[in-house]
XYZ file of C-alpha atoms in Angstrom:
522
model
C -39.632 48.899 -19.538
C -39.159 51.691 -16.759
C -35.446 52.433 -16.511
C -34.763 53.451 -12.796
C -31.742 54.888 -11.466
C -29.269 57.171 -9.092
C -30.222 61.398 -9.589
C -28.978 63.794 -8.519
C -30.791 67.210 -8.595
C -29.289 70.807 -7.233
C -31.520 73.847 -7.965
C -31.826 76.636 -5.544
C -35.903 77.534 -6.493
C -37.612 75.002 -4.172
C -40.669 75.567 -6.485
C -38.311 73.413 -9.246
C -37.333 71.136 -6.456
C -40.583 70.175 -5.026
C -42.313 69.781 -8.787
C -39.374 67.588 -9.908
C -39.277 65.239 -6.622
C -43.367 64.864 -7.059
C -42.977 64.226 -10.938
C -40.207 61.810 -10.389
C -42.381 59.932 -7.703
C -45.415 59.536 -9.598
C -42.700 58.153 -12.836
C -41.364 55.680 -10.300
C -38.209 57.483 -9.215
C -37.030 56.518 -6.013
C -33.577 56.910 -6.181
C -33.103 60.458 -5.830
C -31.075 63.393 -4.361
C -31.741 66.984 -4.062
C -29.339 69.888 -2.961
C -29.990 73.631 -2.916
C -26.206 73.917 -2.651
C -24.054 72.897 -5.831
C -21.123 72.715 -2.968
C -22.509 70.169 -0.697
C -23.940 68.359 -4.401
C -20.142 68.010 -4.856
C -19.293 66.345 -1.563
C -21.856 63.537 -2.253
C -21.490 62.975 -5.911
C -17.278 62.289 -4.504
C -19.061 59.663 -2.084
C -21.581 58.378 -4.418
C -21.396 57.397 -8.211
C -24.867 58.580 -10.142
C -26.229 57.772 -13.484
C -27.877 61.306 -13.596
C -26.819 64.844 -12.698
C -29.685 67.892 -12.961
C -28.715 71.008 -12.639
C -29.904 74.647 -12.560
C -28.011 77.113 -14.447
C -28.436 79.959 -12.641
C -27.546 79.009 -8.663
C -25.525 81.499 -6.001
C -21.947 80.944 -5.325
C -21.764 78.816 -8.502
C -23.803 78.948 -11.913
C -24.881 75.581 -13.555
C -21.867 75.384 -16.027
C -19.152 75.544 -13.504
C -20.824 72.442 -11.389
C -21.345 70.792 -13.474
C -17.464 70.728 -14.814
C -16.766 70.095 -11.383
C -19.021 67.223 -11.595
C -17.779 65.857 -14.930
C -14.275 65.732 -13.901
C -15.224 63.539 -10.699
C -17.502 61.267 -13.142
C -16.842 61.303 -16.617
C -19.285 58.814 -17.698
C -22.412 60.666 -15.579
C -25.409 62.096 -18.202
C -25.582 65.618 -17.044
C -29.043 67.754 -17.762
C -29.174 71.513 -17.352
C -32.567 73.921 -16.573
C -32.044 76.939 -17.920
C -34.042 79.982 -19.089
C -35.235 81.288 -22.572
C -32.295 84.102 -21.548
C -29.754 81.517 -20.743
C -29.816 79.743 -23.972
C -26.541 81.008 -25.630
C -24.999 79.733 -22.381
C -26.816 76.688 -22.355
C -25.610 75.862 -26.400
C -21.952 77.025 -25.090
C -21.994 74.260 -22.431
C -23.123 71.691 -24.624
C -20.496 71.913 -26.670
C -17.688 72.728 -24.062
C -18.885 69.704 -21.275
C -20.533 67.690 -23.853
C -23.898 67.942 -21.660
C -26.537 65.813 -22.431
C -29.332 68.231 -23.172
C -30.793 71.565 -21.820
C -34.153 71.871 -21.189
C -35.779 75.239 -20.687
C -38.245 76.393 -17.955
C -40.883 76.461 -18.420
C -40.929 72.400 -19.198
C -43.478 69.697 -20.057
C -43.568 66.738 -17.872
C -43.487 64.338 -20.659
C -40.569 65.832 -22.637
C -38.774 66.195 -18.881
C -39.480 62.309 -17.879
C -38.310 61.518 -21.388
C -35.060 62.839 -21.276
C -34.450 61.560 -18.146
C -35.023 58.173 -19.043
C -32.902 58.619 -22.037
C -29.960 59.927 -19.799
C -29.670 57.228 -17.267
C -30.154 54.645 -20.451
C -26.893 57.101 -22.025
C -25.003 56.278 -19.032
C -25.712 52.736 -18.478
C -25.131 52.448 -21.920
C -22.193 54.359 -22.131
C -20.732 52.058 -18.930
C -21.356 49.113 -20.535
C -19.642 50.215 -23.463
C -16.551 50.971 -21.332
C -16.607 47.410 -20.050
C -16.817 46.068 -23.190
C -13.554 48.867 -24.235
C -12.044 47.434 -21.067
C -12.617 43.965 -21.917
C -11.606 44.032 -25.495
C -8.121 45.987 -24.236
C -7.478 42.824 -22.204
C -8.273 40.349 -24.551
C -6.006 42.417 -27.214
C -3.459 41.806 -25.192
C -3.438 38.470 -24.423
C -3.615 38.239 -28.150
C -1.093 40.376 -28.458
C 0.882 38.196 -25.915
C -0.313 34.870 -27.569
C 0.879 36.261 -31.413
C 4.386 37.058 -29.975
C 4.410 33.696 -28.614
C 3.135 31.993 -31.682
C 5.453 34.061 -33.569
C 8.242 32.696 -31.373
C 6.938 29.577 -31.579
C 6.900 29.571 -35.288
C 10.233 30.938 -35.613
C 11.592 27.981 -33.616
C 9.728 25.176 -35.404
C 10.519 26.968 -38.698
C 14.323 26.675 -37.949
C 13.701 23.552 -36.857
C 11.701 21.929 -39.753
C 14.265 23.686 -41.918
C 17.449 21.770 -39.837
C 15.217 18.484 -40.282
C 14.890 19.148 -44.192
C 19.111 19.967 -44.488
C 19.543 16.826 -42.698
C 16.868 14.901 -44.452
C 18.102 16.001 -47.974
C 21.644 15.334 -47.118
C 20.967 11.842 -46.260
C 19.030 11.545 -49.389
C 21.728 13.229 -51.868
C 24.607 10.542 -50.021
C 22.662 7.320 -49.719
C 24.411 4.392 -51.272
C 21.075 3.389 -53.032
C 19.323 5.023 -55.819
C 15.824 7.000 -54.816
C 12.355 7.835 -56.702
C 9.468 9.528 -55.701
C 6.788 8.789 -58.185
C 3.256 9.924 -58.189
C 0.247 7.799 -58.814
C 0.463 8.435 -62.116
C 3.856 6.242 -62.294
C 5.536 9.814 -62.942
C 9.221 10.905 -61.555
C 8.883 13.841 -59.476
C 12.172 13.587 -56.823
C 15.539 11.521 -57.259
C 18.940 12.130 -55.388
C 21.926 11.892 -57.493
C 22.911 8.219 -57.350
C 19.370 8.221 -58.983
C 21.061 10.129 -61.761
C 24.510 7.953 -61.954
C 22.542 5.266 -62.017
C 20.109 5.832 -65.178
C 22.859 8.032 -66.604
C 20.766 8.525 -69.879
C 21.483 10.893 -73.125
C 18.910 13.105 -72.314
C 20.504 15.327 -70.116
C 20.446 13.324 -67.274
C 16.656 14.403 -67.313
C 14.379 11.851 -65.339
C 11.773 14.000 -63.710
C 8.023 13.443 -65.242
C 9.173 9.965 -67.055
C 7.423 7.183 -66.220
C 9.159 4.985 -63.452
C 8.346 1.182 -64.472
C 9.133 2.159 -68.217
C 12.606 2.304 -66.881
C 13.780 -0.475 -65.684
C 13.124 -4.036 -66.963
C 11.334 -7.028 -66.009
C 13.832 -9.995 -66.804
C 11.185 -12.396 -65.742
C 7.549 -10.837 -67.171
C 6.401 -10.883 -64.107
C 3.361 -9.711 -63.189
C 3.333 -7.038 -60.493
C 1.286 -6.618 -57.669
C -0.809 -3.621 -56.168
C 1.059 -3.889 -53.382
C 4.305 -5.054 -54.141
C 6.657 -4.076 -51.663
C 9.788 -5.581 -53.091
C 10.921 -6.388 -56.810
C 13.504 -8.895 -57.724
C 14.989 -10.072 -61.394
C 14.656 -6.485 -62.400
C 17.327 -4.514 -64.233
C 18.193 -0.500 -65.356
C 19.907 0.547 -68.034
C 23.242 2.748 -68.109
C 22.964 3.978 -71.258
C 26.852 6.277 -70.932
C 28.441 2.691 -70.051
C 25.772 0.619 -72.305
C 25.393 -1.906 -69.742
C 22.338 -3.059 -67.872
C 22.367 -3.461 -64.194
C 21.151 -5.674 -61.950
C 18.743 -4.075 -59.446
C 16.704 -4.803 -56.278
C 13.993 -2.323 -55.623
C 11.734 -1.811 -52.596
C 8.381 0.152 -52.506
C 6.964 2.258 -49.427
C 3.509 4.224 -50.145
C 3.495 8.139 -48.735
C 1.009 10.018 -48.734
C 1.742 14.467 -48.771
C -1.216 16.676 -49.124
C -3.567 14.152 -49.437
C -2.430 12.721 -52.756
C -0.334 9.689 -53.152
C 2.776 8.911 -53.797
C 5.723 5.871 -54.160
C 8.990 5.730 -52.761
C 11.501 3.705 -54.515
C 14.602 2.489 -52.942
C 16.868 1.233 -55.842
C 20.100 -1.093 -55.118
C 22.573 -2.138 -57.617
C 23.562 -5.673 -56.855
C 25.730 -6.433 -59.109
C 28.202 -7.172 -56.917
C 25.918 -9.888 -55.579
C 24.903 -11.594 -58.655
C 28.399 -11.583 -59.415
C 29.144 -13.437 -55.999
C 25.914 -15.787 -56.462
C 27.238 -16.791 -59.520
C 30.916 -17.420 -58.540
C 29.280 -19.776 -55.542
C 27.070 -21.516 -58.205
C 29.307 -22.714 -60.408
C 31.687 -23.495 -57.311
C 28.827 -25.392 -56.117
C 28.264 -27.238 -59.309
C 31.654 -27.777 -60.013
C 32.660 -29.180 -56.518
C 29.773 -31.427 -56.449
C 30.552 -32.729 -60.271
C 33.862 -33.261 -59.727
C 32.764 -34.934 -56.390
C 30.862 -37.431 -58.302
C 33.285 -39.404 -60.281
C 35.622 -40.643 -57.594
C 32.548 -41.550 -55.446
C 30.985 -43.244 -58.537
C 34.447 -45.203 -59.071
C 34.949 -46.057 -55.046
C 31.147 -47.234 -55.011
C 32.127 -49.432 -57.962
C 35.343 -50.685 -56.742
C 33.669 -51.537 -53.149
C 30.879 -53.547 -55.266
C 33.468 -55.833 -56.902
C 35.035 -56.493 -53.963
C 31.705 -56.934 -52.099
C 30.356 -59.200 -54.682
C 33.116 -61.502 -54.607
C 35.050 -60.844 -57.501
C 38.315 -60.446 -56.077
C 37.647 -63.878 -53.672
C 35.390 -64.366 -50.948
C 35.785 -61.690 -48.238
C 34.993 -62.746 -44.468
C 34.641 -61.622 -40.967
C 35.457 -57.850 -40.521
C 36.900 -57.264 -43.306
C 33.822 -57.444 -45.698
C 31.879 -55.555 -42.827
C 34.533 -52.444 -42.895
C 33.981 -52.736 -46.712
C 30.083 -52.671 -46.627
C 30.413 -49.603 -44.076
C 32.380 -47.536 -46.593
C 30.550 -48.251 -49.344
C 27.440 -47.048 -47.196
C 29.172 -44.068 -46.234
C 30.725 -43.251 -50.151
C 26.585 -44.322 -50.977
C 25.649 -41.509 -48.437
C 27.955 -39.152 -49.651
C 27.093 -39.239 -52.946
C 23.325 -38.935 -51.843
C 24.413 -35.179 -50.505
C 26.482 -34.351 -53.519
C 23.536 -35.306 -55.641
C 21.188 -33.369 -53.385
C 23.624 -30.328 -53.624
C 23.574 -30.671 -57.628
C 19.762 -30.838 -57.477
C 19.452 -27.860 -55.534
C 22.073 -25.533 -57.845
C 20.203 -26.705 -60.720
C 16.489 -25.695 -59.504
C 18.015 -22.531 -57.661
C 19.685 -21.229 -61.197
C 16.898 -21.900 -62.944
C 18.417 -24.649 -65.197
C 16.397 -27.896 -64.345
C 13.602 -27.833 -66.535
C 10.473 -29.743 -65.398
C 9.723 -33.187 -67.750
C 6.114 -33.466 -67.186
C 3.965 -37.094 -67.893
C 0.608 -39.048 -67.082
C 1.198 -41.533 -64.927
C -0.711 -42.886 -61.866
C -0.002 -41.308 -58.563
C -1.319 -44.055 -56.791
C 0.882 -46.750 -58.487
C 4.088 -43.941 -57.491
C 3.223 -43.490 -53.881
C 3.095 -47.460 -53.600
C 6.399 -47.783 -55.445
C 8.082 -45.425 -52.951
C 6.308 -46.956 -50.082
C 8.081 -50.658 -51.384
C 11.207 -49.765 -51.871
C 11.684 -48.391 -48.050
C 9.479 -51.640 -46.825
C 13.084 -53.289 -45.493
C 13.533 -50.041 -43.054
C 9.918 -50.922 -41.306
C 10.938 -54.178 -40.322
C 13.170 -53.083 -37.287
C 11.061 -50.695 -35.305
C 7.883 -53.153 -36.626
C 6.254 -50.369 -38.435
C 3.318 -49.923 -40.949
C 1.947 -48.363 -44.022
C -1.531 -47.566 -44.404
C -3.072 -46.561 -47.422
C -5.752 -43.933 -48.396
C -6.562 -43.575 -52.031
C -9.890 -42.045 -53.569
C -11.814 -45.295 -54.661
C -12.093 -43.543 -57.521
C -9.101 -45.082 -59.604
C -9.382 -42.371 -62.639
C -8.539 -39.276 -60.712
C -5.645 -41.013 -60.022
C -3.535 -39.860 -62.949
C -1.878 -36.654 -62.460
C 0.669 -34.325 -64.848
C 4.118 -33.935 -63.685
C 7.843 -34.453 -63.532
C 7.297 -38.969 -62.430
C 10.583 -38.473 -61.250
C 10.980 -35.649 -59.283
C 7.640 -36.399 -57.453
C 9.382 -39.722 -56.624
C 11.960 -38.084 -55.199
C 9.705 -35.712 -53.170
C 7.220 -38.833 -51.867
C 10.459 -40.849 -51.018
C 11.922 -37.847 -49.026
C 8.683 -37.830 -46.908
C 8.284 -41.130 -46.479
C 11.908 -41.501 -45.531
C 11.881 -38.883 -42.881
C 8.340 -40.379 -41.699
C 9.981 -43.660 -41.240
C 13.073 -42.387 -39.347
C 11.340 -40.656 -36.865
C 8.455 -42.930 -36.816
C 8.262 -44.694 -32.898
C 8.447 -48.448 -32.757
C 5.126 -49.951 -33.721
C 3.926 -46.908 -35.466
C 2.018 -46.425 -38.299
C 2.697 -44.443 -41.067
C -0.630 -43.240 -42.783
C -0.629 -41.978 -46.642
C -3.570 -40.055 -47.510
C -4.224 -38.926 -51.001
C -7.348 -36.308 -51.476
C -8.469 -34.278 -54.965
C -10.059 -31.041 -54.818
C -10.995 -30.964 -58.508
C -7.613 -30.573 -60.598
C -6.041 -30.438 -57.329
C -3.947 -33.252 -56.033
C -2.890 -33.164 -51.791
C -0.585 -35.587 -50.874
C -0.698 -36.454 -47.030
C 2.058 -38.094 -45.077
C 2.107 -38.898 -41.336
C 4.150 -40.179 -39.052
C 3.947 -41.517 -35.494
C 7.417 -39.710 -34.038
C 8.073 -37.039 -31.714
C 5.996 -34.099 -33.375
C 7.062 -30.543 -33.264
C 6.968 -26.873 -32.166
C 5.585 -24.023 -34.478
C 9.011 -22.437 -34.097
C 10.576 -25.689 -35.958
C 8.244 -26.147 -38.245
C 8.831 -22.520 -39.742
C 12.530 -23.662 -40.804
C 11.968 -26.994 -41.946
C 12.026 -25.997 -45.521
C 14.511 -23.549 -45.376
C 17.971 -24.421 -47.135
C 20.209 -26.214 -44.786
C 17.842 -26.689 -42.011
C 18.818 -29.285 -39.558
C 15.041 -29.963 -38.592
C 14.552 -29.033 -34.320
C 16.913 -28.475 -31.520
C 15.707 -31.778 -29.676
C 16.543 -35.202 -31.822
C 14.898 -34.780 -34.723
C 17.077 -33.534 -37.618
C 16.798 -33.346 -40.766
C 19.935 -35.100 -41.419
C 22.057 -32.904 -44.408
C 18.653 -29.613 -44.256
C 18.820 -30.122 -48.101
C 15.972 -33.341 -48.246
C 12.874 -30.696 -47.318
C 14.622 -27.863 -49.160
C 14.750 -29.369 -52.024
C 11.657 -30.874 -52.220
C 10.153 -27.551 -51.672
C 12.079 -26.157 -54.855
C 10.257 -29.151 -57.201
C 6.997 -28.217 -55.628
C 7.211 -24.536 -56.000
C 8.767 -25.067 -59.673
C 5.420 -27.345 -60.283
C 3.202 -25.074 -59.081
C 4.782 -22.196 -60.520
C 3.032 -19.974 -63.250
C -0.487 -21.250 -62.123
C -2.691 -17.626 -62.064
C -4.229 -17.391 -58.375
C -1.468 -19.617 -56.750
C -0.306 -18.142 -53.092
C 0.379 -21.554 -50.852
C 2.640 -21.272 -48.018
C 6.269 -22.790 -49.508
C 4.961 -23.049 -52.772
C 2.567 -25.745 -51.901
C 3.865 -27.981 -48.673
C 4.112 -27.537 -45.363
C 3.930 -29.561 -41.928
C 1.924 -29.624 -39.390
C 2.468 -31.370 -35.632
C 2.483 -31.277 -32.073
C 5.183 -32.572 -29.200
C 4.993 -35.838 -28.684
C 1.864 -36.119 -30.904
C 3.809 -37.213 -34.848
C 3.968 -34.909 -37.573
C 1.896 -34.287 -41.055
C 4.064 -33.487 -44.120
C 1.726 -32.332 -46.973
C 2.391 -31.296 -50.267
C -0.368 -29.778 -52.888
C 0.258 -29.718 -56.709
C -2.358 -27.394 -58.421
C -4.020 -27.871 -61.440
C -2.210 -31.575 -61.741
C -5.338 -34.175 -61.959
C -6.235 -35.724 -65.598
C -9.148 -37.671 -66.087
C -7.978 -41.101 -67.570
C -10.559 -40.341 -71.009
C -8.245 -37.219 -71.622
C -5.266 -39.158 -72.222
């Protein structure tokens, strides 16, 4: 590749001028300026950068040496060449190292070795400018990073105090919450708690709880199983082994994940306080509604007697004001009962009495006994049974299924419109029994329907209510305690629900799993 550029040449002989100009031409050198006066050389170089000075070193006025510092202090960067003489060689050597000049080249020269060092010259000072640019370059980008590390540095700084305000704050909520906290690893191991951590399973060993397994401290009152995913945990307890007492606890879960490995933060609350108020309200409950009982019983009685003639024959308004309060003692007693019921299932001391009977021959007797009610709004039962009559025999509590069915079919009939029909459907799904009830009435919203079941619900904001809210809570409680303990069980309620539209009825349903005996296994 030829490498072409700006020379400058100053020699006083015109012999060396004339047989470097015609050498230079025949290389390809276009570019190319000769002086016989280093002086005037001067003046243009000022005017007009160069890649390559050539210069005599004997000249009048001013030898080769001295231009050629005058030169290198107007272009630093410019190759610069010297002729010289075998004579002039000290001088030549002494240059060299003074001006750092490229070469010297004595006369006589060969063309080749000439051409060859001139090439090499201009590619010094191209090289040497590029180098420069890439000095200058690098200076700049130094310092913008200089600029950009004092800023990080800043930056760093200020997030640094930051993060560390966040942690004081963090860890000073932590050390004063209420509520006992764990961090545990996957492993189940302690590796955090704050202090009411350490009041709370105050044990001998120095208060020591890091790197113990979480779950083998506190108890499961219940056996229950728990859950991958668990987010909350009920019936559990701790113990306080410097007060020898357990405690009642409530713990909820949240999965964190730091530095890619997982972890499990436990929120523990002592709620003893609450179990202490549950139970006060329990056996307020059960005692109010016991003691309710027995002067109800005793007016229901009395207004019987009366009714029935056996204090002489009552007429006109009289025996009607005495039929309306023995409804109304009848009705009351209905809601004390129902209020008994519920305590009972709710502290887990109704125990499920579980028999063979016919669920068919049930539903029908629940169906008759509420007949009288259909006769004023001229409504209808209609029946769907599996044809085939031995699937009909289930395992459960006769009685509390009664009082589920009736429940169903009560509210069916009371919201029923005139002329309606009230369809029963009963369907198997192997051991599975569903128990379909559905009325003709008014229907209702999803937004109802999610608080039917709930204690004390009175049913929808529009007219249908669900008279006391204990008839669908409590039959929810009988079919969650049936249901109960059955592995793979997860049904909405514990197993019944409703389903409806406005102004298009309603469908109470209730499921009992695992319930359906073949009539040959009795």
């Amino acid at each position: 590749m030829l490498i072409t550029g700006k020379i400058v040449i100053v020699d006083d002989e015109d012999m060396v001028i004339k047989t470097l100009k015609t050498l230079l031409k025949i290389e390809g050198f276009s570019n190319v300026d000769i002086f016989n006066d280093p002086n005037s050389a001067l003046e243009f170089i000022e005017k007009n950068p160069c890649d390559l000075i050539i210069s005599d070193f004997i000249m009048p006025k001013m030898n080769g040496i001295e231009f050629l510092s005058k030169a290198k202090k107007i272009h630093p960067d410019t190759t610069q060449i010297l002729l010289t003489g075998y004579a002039d060689k000290e001088n030549a050597i002494r240059a060299i190292n003074e001006l750092g000049i490229f070469k010297y080249i004595e006369k006589p020269w060969g063309n080749d070795d000439i051409i060859l060092n001139i090439k090499n010259g201009i590619e010094r000072t191209r090289l040497k400018e590029q180098l420069k640019n890439k000095i200058d370059e690098l200076e700049i980008a130094n310092k913008k990073l200089e600029e950009y590390s004092k800023s990080l540095e800043e930056k760093v700084e200020e997030r640094t105090k930051s993060l560390n305000i966040s942690n004081i704050k963090l860890n000073t909520i932590i050390e004063n919450l209420s509520d006992a906290l764990i961090l545990f690893n996957s492993n189940n191991r302690i590796v955090q708690v704050n202090e009411q951590a350490k009041r709370l399973f105050c044990t001998n060993e120095n208060d020591n709880l890091l790197n113990k397994n979480f779950f083998e401290l506190i108890i499961n009152e219940k056996n229950q199983n728990i859950k991958k995913d668990e987010k909350v945990l009920r019936d559990f307890t701790v113990i306080n082994y410097s007060e020898n007492k357990k405690i009642p606890v409530e713990i909820n879960l949240a999965k964190v994940k730091f530095d890619n490995e997982d972890f499990t933060v436990a929120l523990i609350r002592d709620i003893t306080f609450q179990k202490e108020n549950e139970r006060l309200r329990d056996d307020f409950i059960a005692t109010l509604t016991h003691d309710l009982r027995t002067p109800l019983l005793a007016s229901i009685n009395a207004l019987d007697f009366a009714l029935n003639g056996e204090l002489g024959e009552l007429k006109g308004e009289l025996k009607e004001l005495l039929s309306v309060m023995k409804k109304s003692s009848e009705d009351m007693l209905g809601l004390v009962n129902a209020l008994l019921e519920v305590y009972r299932y709710e502290a887990g001391k109704l125990f499920l009495c579980k028999t063979h009977f016919s669920l068919e021959e049930l539903v029908k007797d629940c169906a008759s006994k509420l007949s009288p009610l259909l006769i004023e709004d001229n409504l209808k039962f209609e029946f769907n049974f599996p044809q085939n009559e031995e699937q009909n025999f289930i395992n459960a509590d006769k009685n509390e299924i009664r009082r589920v069915i009736s429940n169903l079919l009560g509210n069916a009939v009371k919201h029923s419109k005139k002329d309606g029909i009230i369809k029963i459907n009963v369907s198997y799904d192997k051991k599975d029994v569903r128990v379909d009830i559905v009325d003709s009435g008014e229907g209702l919203n999803k937004e109802d329907i999610a608080k039917l079941f709930n204690r004390f619900s009175q049913g929808t904001s529009k007219k249908r209510s669900a008279s006391t809210g204990l008839g669908l809570y409590l039959s929810r409680q009988i079919i969650e305690a049936h249901n109960a303990g059955i592995a793979g069980v997860n049904l909405p309620n514990g197993g019944i629900f409703a389903e409806g539209e406005i102004n298009k009825g309603c469908m109470f349903s209730f499921i009992l799993k695992n319930a359906v005996l073949d009539r040959v296994n009795l």
